[in-house]
Short mmCIF file of C-alpha atoms in Angstrom, two decimals:
data_model
loop_
_atom_site.label_atom_id
_atom_site.label_comp_id
_atom_site.label_asym_id
_atom_site.label_seq_id
_atom_site.Cartn_x
_atom_site.Cartn_y
_atom_site.Cartn_z
CA MET D 142 0.05 0.02 0.06
CA SER D 143 1.29 3.49 -0.85
CA THR D 144 1.67 6.17 1.84
CA LEU D 145 1.21 9.91 1.58
CA VAL D 146 3.23 11.81 4.10
CA PHE D 147 2.03 15.14 5.29
CA TYR D 148 4.10 17.97 6.80
CA SER D 149 3.07 21.43 7.64
CA GLU D 150 3.11 23.66 10.86
CA PHE D 151 0.32 25.82 9.48
CA ASP D 152 -2.13 23.64 7.57
CA SER D 153 -4.66 21.26 9.18
CA PHE D 154 -3.70 17.59 8.70
CA GLU D 155 -7.26 16.55 9.53
CA ALA D 156 -8.87 18.78 6.92
CA TRP D 157 -6.56 17.65 4.14
CA SER D 158 -6.63 13.85 4.97
CA ALA D 159 -10.58 13.86 5.26
CA LEU D 160 -10.77 15.66 1.78
CA LEU D 161 -8.07 13.48 0.03
CA ALA D 162 -9.02 9.97 1.52
CA PRO D 163 -12.12 9.60 -0.65
CA HIS D 164 -10.21 10.35 -3.84
CA LEU D 165 -7.24 8.09 -2.90
CA PRO D 166 -8.75 4.81 -1.65
CA GLY D 167 -5.36 2.89 -2.09
CA VAL D 168 -3.13 5.53 -0.28
CA ARG D 169 -2.55 5.76 3.47
CA ILE D 170 -2.38 9.32 4.63
CA CYS D 171 -0.36 10.09 7.73
CA ARG D 172 1.75 12.73 9.42
CA ALA D 173 5.47 12.48 9.21
CA GLU D 174 5.96 11.46 12.93
CA THR D 175 3.67 8.48 12.44
CA VAL D 176 5.09 6.83 9.39
CA GLN D 177 5.81 3.29 10.13
CA HIS D 178 7.15 2.05 6.76
CA PRO D 179 9.15 4.70 5.12
CA ASP D 180 9.78 2.60 1.93
CA GLU D 181 6.05 2.81 1.23
CA VAL D 182 5.95 6.56 1.08
CA HIS D 183 5.38 7.43 -2.50
CA TYR D 184 3.93 10.90 -2.08
CA ALA D 185 4.55 13.91 0.23
CA LEU D 186 2.14 16.80 0.66
CA ALA D 187 4.38 19.45 2.56
CA TRP D 188 4.87 23.09 3.42
CA LYS D 189 8.33 24.26 4.43
CA PRO D 190 9.66 20.73 5.34
CA PRO D 191 12.77 20.86 7.47
CA TYR D 192 16.30 20.01 5.98
CA GLY D 193 16.70 16.30 5.67
CA PHE D 194 12.86 15.68 5.71
CA PHE D 195 13.08 13.49 2.59
CA ALA D 196 15.92 11.19 3.52
CA PRO D 197 13.93 8.48 4.84
CA TYR D 198 11.65 8.10 1.78
CA ARG D 199 13.76 6.44 -0.79
CA ASN D 200 10.72 5.57 -3.09
CA LEU D 201 9.16 8.92 -3.15
CA LYS D 202 7.57 9.69 -6.58
CA LEU D 203 5.89 13.22 -6.06
CA LEU D 204 6.10 16.13 -3.95
CA VAL D 205 3.31 18.53 -3.67
CA ASN D 206 4.00 21.97 -2.32
CA LEU D 207 1.30 23.30 -0.09
CA GLY D 208 1.25 26.64 -1.69
CA ALA D 209 1.88 28.53 -4.88
CA GLY D 210 5.23 29.83 -3.76
CA VAL D 211 8.33 27.67 -3.83
CA ASP D 212 10.89 29.85 -2.49
CA SER D 213 11.28 27.65 0.54
CA LEU D 214 12.58 24.84 -1.72
CA VAL D 215 15.07 27.07 -3.69
CA GLY D 216 18.84 26.22 -2.94
CA ARG D 217 18.08 23.02 -1.10
CA ASP D 218 20.38 20.07 -1.86
CA ASP D 219 18.40 17.58 -0.18
CA LEU D 220 15.39 17.45 -2.69
CA PRO D 221 14.82 14.21 -4.40
CA ALA D 222 14.98 13.96 -8.22
CA ILE D 223 11.24 13.66 -8.52
CA PRO D 224 8.58 15.97 -9.94
CA ILE D 225 7.50 18.83 -7.70
CA VAL D 226 4.03 20.54 -8.07
CA ARG D 227 2.55 23.55 -6.55
CA LEU D 228 -1.02 24.23 -5.69
CA SER D 229 -2.79 26.28 -8.32
CA ASP D 230 -6.48 26.34 -7.87
CA PRO D 231 -8.97 29.10 -8.69
CA ASP D 232 -9.88 29.81 -5.21
CA MET D 233 -6.13 30.75 -4.35
CA SER D 234 -6.17 33.33 -7.40
CA ARG D 235 -9.57 34.75 -6.24
CA MET D 236 -8.40 35.09 -2.61
CA MET D 237 -5.09 36.85 -3.84
CA ALA D 238 -6.95 39.09 -6.12
CA GLY D 239 -9.54 39.90 -3.51
CA TYR D 240 -6.87 41.01 -1.02
CA VAL D 241 -5.03 43.00 -3.58
CA LEU D 242 -8.39 44.63 -4.74
CA PHE D 243 -9.16 45.51 -1.01
CA ALA D 244 -5.74 47.14 -0.60
CA VAL D 245 -5.73 49.11 -3.89
CA LEU D 246 -9.37 50.39 -3.26
CA ARG D 247 -8.41 51.33 0.17
CA TYR D 248 -5.98 53.79 -1.08
CA ALA D 249 -7.78 54.75 -4.22
CA ARG D 250 -10.74 55.90 -1.97
CA ASP D 251 -8.46 57.56 0.59
CA ILE D 252 -9.71 55.24 3.34
CA PRO D 253 -6.64 55.69 5.63
CA ALA D 254 -7.52 59.55 5.73
CA PHE D 255 -11.02 58.76 6.90
CA GLU D 256 -9.65 56.29 9.49
CA ARG D 257 -7.50 59.11 10.87
CA ALA D 258 -10.27 61.63 10.88
CA GLN D 259 -12.59 59.22 12.73
CA ARG D 260 -10.03 58.75 15.41
CA GLU D 261 -9.87 62.51 15.71
CA GLN D 262 -13.62 62.80 15.66
CA ARG D 263 -13.22 65.13 12.68
CA TRP D 264 -15.76 65.20 9.68
CA HIS D 265 -13.25 65.09 6.56
CA TYR D 266 -14.66 65.19 3.21
CA LEU D 267 -12.50 64.07 0.26
CA HIS D 268 -13.96 63.79 -3.18
CA PRO D 269 -13.79 60.24 -4.67
CA ARG D 270 -11.32 60.08 -7.64
CA SER D 271 -11.89 58.17 -10.90
CA PRO D 272 -10.30 54.85 -11.02
CA SER D 273 -9.16 55.43 -14.60
CA GLY D 274 -6.88 58.15 -13.38
CA ILE D 275 -5.04 55.99 -10.92
CA ARG D 276 -2.05 53.96 -12.47
CA VAL D 277 -1.62 50.58 -10.75
CA GLY D 278 1.45 48.77 -11.41
CA VAL D 279 1.53 45.01 -10.98
CA LEU D 280 5.02 43.71 -10.61
CA GLY D 281 4.99 40.14 -11.73
CA LEU D 282 2.50 38.64 -14.12
CA GLY D 283 2.57 35.03 -13.14
CA GLU D 284 -0.68 33.01 -12.73
CA LEU D 285 -1.62 35.15 -9.67
CA GLY D 286 -0.29 38.39 -10.95
CA ALA D 287 -2.08 38.08 -14.19
CA TYR D 288 -5.37 37.14 -12.58
CA THR D 289 -5.07 40.12 -10.09
CA ALA D 290 -4.19 42.62 -12.92
CA GLN D 291 -7.41 41.55 -14.84
CA GLU D 292 -9.47 42.11 -11.78
CA LEU D 293 -8.06 45.41 -11.22
CA ALA D 294 -8.62 46.41 -14.76
CA ARG D 295 -12.24 45.21 -14.63
CA GLN D 296 -12.62 47.75 -11.65
CA GLY D 297 -11.54 50.57 -14.19
CA PHE D 298 -8.11 51.21 -12.86
CA ASP D 299 -5.25 52.01 -15.30
CA VAL D 300 -3.31 48.83 -14.88
CA ARG D 301 0.19 48.36 -16.11
CA GLY D 302 2.21 45.01 -15.67
CA TRP D 303 5.85 44.26 -15.61
CA SER D 304 7.51 40.82 -15.96
CA ARG D 305 11.05 39.46 -16.50
CA THR D 306 9.86 37.94 -19.83
CA PRO D 307 7.44 39.15 -22.32
CA LYS D 308 3.74 38.71 -21.51
CA ALA D 309 0.52 39.86 -23.36
CA ILE D 310 -2.71 40.31 -21.32
CA ALA D 311 -5.75 41.75 -22.62
CA GLY D 312 -6.40 45.14 -21.36
CA ILE D 313 -3.10 45.49 -19.48
CA GLN D 314 -0.20 47.50 -20.63
CA CYS D 315 2.67 44.96 -20.20
CA CYS D 316 6.29 45.59 -20.35
CA ASN D 317 9.39 43.42 -19.53
CA GLY D 318 12.96 43.14 -18.58
CA LEU D 319 15.31 45.20 -16.36
CA VAL D 320 15.78 48.03 -18.97
CA SER D 321 11.97 49.05 -18.61
CA LEU D 322 11.74 48.63 -14.80
CA ASN D 323 12.52 52.07 -13.84
CA ASP D 324 10.07 53.62 -16.13
CA PHE D 325 7.41 51.21 -14.94
CA LEU D 326 8.03 52.14 -11.33
CA SER D 327 7.86 55.83 -12.20
CA GLN D 328 4.36 55.28 -13.58
CA SER D 329 2.94 53.39 -10.65
CA ASP D 330 0.92 55.45 -8.31
CA ILE D 331 0.20 52.29 -6.56
CA LEU D 332 2.53 49.42 -6.74
CA VAL D 333 1.56 45.77 -6.16
CA VAL D 334 4.47 43.35 -5.76
CA MET D 335 3.64 39.90 -6.93
CA LEU D 336 6.94 38.44 -8.25
CA PRO D 337 8.27 34.98 -7.07
CA LEU D 338 11.39 35.03 -4.99
CA THR D 339 14.26 33.84 -7.12
CA PRO D 340 17.94 34.55 -7.28
CA GLN D 341 17.16 37.27 -9.92
CA THR D 342 14.32 38.90 -7.88
CA ALA D 343 15.90 38.84 -4.46
CA GLY D 344 16.62 42.58 -3.44
CA LEU D 345 15.25 43.76 -6.71
CA LEU D 346 13.38 46.69 -5.19
CA SER D 347 16.49 48.48 -3.68
CA ALA D 348 16.46 52.08 -2.22
CA GLU D 349 17.29 53.38 -5.67
CA ARG D 350 14.36 51.62 -7.38
CA LEU D 351 11.97 52.58 -4.62
CA SER D 352 12.92 56.24 -5.13
CA ARG D 353 11.70 55.80 -8.70
CA LEU D 354 8.19 55.42 -7.50
CA PRO D 355 6.16 58.86 -7.72
CA ALA D 356 6.24 60.92 -4.57
CA GLY D 357 3.36 59.89 -2.33
CA ALA D 358 2.88 56.40 -4.11
CA ALA D 359 1.16 53.57 -2.14
CA PHE D 360 3.07 50.09 -1.89
CA ILE D 361 1.43 46.62 -1.45
CA ASN D 362 3.52 43.48 -1.10
CA VAL D 363 1.84 40.13 -1.28
CA SER D 364 4.87 38.13 -2.61
CA ARG D 365 7.99 37.73 -0.62
CA GLY D 366 9.71 40.36 1.83
CA ALA D 367 13.17 39.56 0.50
CA ILE D 368 12.30 41.01 -2.71
CA VAL D 369 12.42 44.37 -1.08
CA ASP D 370 15.17 46.22 0.77
CA GLN D 371 12.89 46.41 3.94
CA ALA D 372 15.04 49.09 5.63
CA ALA D 373 14.91 51.36 2.51
CA LEU D 374 11.09 50.76 2.32
CA THR D 375 10.86 51.76 6.03
CA GLU D 376 12.86 54.93 5.57
CA ALA D 377 10.84 55.82 2.50
CA LEU D 378 7.55 55.43 4.47
CA ARG D 379 8.90 57.39 7.37
CA ALA D 380 9.89 60.27 5.00
CA GLY D 381 6.71 60.16 3.15
CA GLN D 382 8.31 59.55 -0.27
CA ILE D 383 6.09 56.39 -0.16
CA ALA D 384 2.84 57.57 1.54
CA GLN D 385 1.24 54.34 2.53
CA ALA D 386 1.92 50.59 2.49
CA THR D 387 0.10 47.38 2.89
CA LEU D 388 2.60 44.55 3.71
CA ASP D 389 1.53 40.97 3.93
CA VAL D 390 5.12 39.64 3.75
CA PHE D 391 8.52 40.66 5.38
CA ASP D 392 12.15 39.71 5.16
CA ARG D 393 11.83 37.94 8.58
CA GLU D 394 8.51 36.28 9.58
CA PRO D 395 6.91 36.62 12.03
CA LEU D 396 7.92 40.32 11.87
CA PRO D 397 9.87 40.97 15.09
CA PRO D 398 8.09 42.92 17.79
CA ASP D 399 10.65 45.68 17.76
CA ASP D 400 10.47 46.29 14.06
CA PRO D 401 9.62 49.98 13.44
CA LEU D 402 6.98 49.09 10.83
CA TRP D 403 4.53 48.03 13.63
CA ARG D 404 4.40 51.49 14.87
CA MET D 405 3.77 53.33 11.71
CA ASP D 406 0.35 54.65 11.18
CA ASN D 407 0.83 54.73 7.46
CA VAL D 408 1.36 50.87 7.24
CA LEU D 409 -1.24 48.14 7.31
CA ILE D 410 0.33 44.66 8.39
CA THR D 411 -1.06 41.30 7.84
CA PRO D 412 0.50 37.96 8.72
CA HIS D 413 1.20 36.55 5.42
CA LEU D 414 -2.46 35.34 4.47
CA ALA D 415 -3.19 37.12 1.20
CA SER D 416 -3.63 33.89 -0.41
CA VAL D 417 -3.50 30.49 1.28
CA ALA D 418 -4.35 26.92 0.16
CA ILE D 419 -7.93 26.04 0.88
CA PRO D 420 -8.22 22.16 1.19
CA ALA D 421 -11.74 22.03 -0.04
CA SER D 422 -10.94 23.57 -3.37
CA ALA D 423 -7.46 22.10 -3.75
CA ALA D 424 -7.82 18.57 -2.77
CA GLN D 425 -9.12 17.33 -5.99
CA GLN D 426 -6.05 18.99 -7.78
CA VAL D 427 -3.62 17.27 -5.31
CA ALA D 428 -5.42 13.86 -5.70
CA ASP D 429 -5.46 14.12 -9.60
CA ASN D 430 -1.64 14.71 -9.54
CA ILE D 431 -0.97 11.82 -7.22
CA GLN D 432 -3.08 9.57 -9.39
CA ARG D 433 -1.13 10.76 -12.40
CA ALA D 434 2.19 9.95 -10.70
CA ALA D 435 1.00 6.55 -9.79
CA ARG D 436 0.17 5.75 -13.58
CA GLY D 437 3.46 7.25 -14.46
CA GLU D 438 1.97 10.11 -16.38
CA PRO D 439 3.08 13.67 -16.57
CA VAL D 440 1.87 15.82 -13.62
CA ASN D 441 0.23 19.31 -13.78
CA GLY D 442 1.75 22.44 -12.35
CA GLN D 443 5.28 21.19 -12.17
CA VAL D 444 7.78 23.64 -10.68
CA PHE D 445 11.60 23.75 -10.84
CA PRO D 446 13.02 25.03 -7.55
CA GLU D 447 16.38 25.91 -9.18
CA ARG D 448 14.53 28.39 -11.20
CA GLY D 449 12.40 29.55 -8.43
CA TYR D 450 9.02 28.94 -9.95
#
C-alpha cells in the first residue's frame, strides 16, 4: 500500500486527510511522525519541510508543495530527483485578487485619511477619484499576478504590468525586462509586488528603485519580503516618499516585535495570508496529480526550484 506523508506547521492535517481520502482509496495518509514504513511513502504533501525531511523516503515519486510559492525549496540540496508540483487552484487566485483589490481600493478611496479623521472625531470630506486616473503597477505577471491585474482592470483602474519575460494580457499595458523597470516604477501610483522570489528577484526593489516611485505612491507587497530592501522601504515610508503601504510579507517572519513598521500609522500589516491553500478547493487537484504520478503520467503544475518557480 502506498503512503502519503503530510508535513506543515500551518495547515490542518485533519482537513486535508478527510478531503483526500475519498479520492485516494489505495493510499494511506499520515503525518511524518507516524510513518511506520518509510519505503512505502510514495507521495509527500508538505509546506516548508525541515532539512533532511526527504531522506527516509527512498521511493518517493511526487512532492506536492502546499502553496503557490516555492521559494522555501530554492537552494536546497536535499530534494529528491522527482517531480515537484505547486497548488494552483482558482480559489487561491480569487483570494489573492480579493486581497489586492481591497488594498488598492483602500488607497484609491482614501480610506486611511477617513480612518485618521474618525480617530480625531473630525468630519473630513475628500471627493472620490476616478479609477481610470489611478495607475496601478502589478510587478509580476505569473498566474496570480495576471489574474489580479485583470481584476483590477475590470474595476476601471489604469493597470500596467511588468515581468522579467514578455507577457501579453488583454487590457493590461505590459512591459518586461530590467531595462524597462525604472520607467514602470515611475508610472505606478500604486505598486503591487507579486513576483516570485528567485535569485534574480531577491533585493530587486532596492532603495534606488523605490525612489523611482512617484512621490506619495502607495506600496503593496503580497509576494515575498526578500524582494524588497525592507530598511529602505521603512525609511521611504518614514520620509513620506512612499505615503502608504500594505504589507503581507517581510524579510523575517513573524515580523519581530521591535520592528519600526509595527508603529507606523501609514502601514497596514497582515501575517502572510493574502492567499492560502484551501483544502476544499485544492484537494481534487492534489489527488489528480497523485493519481497521475501513480500511473506514470506527467503531472500538472510542475515547478523547478532551481528556477524559483
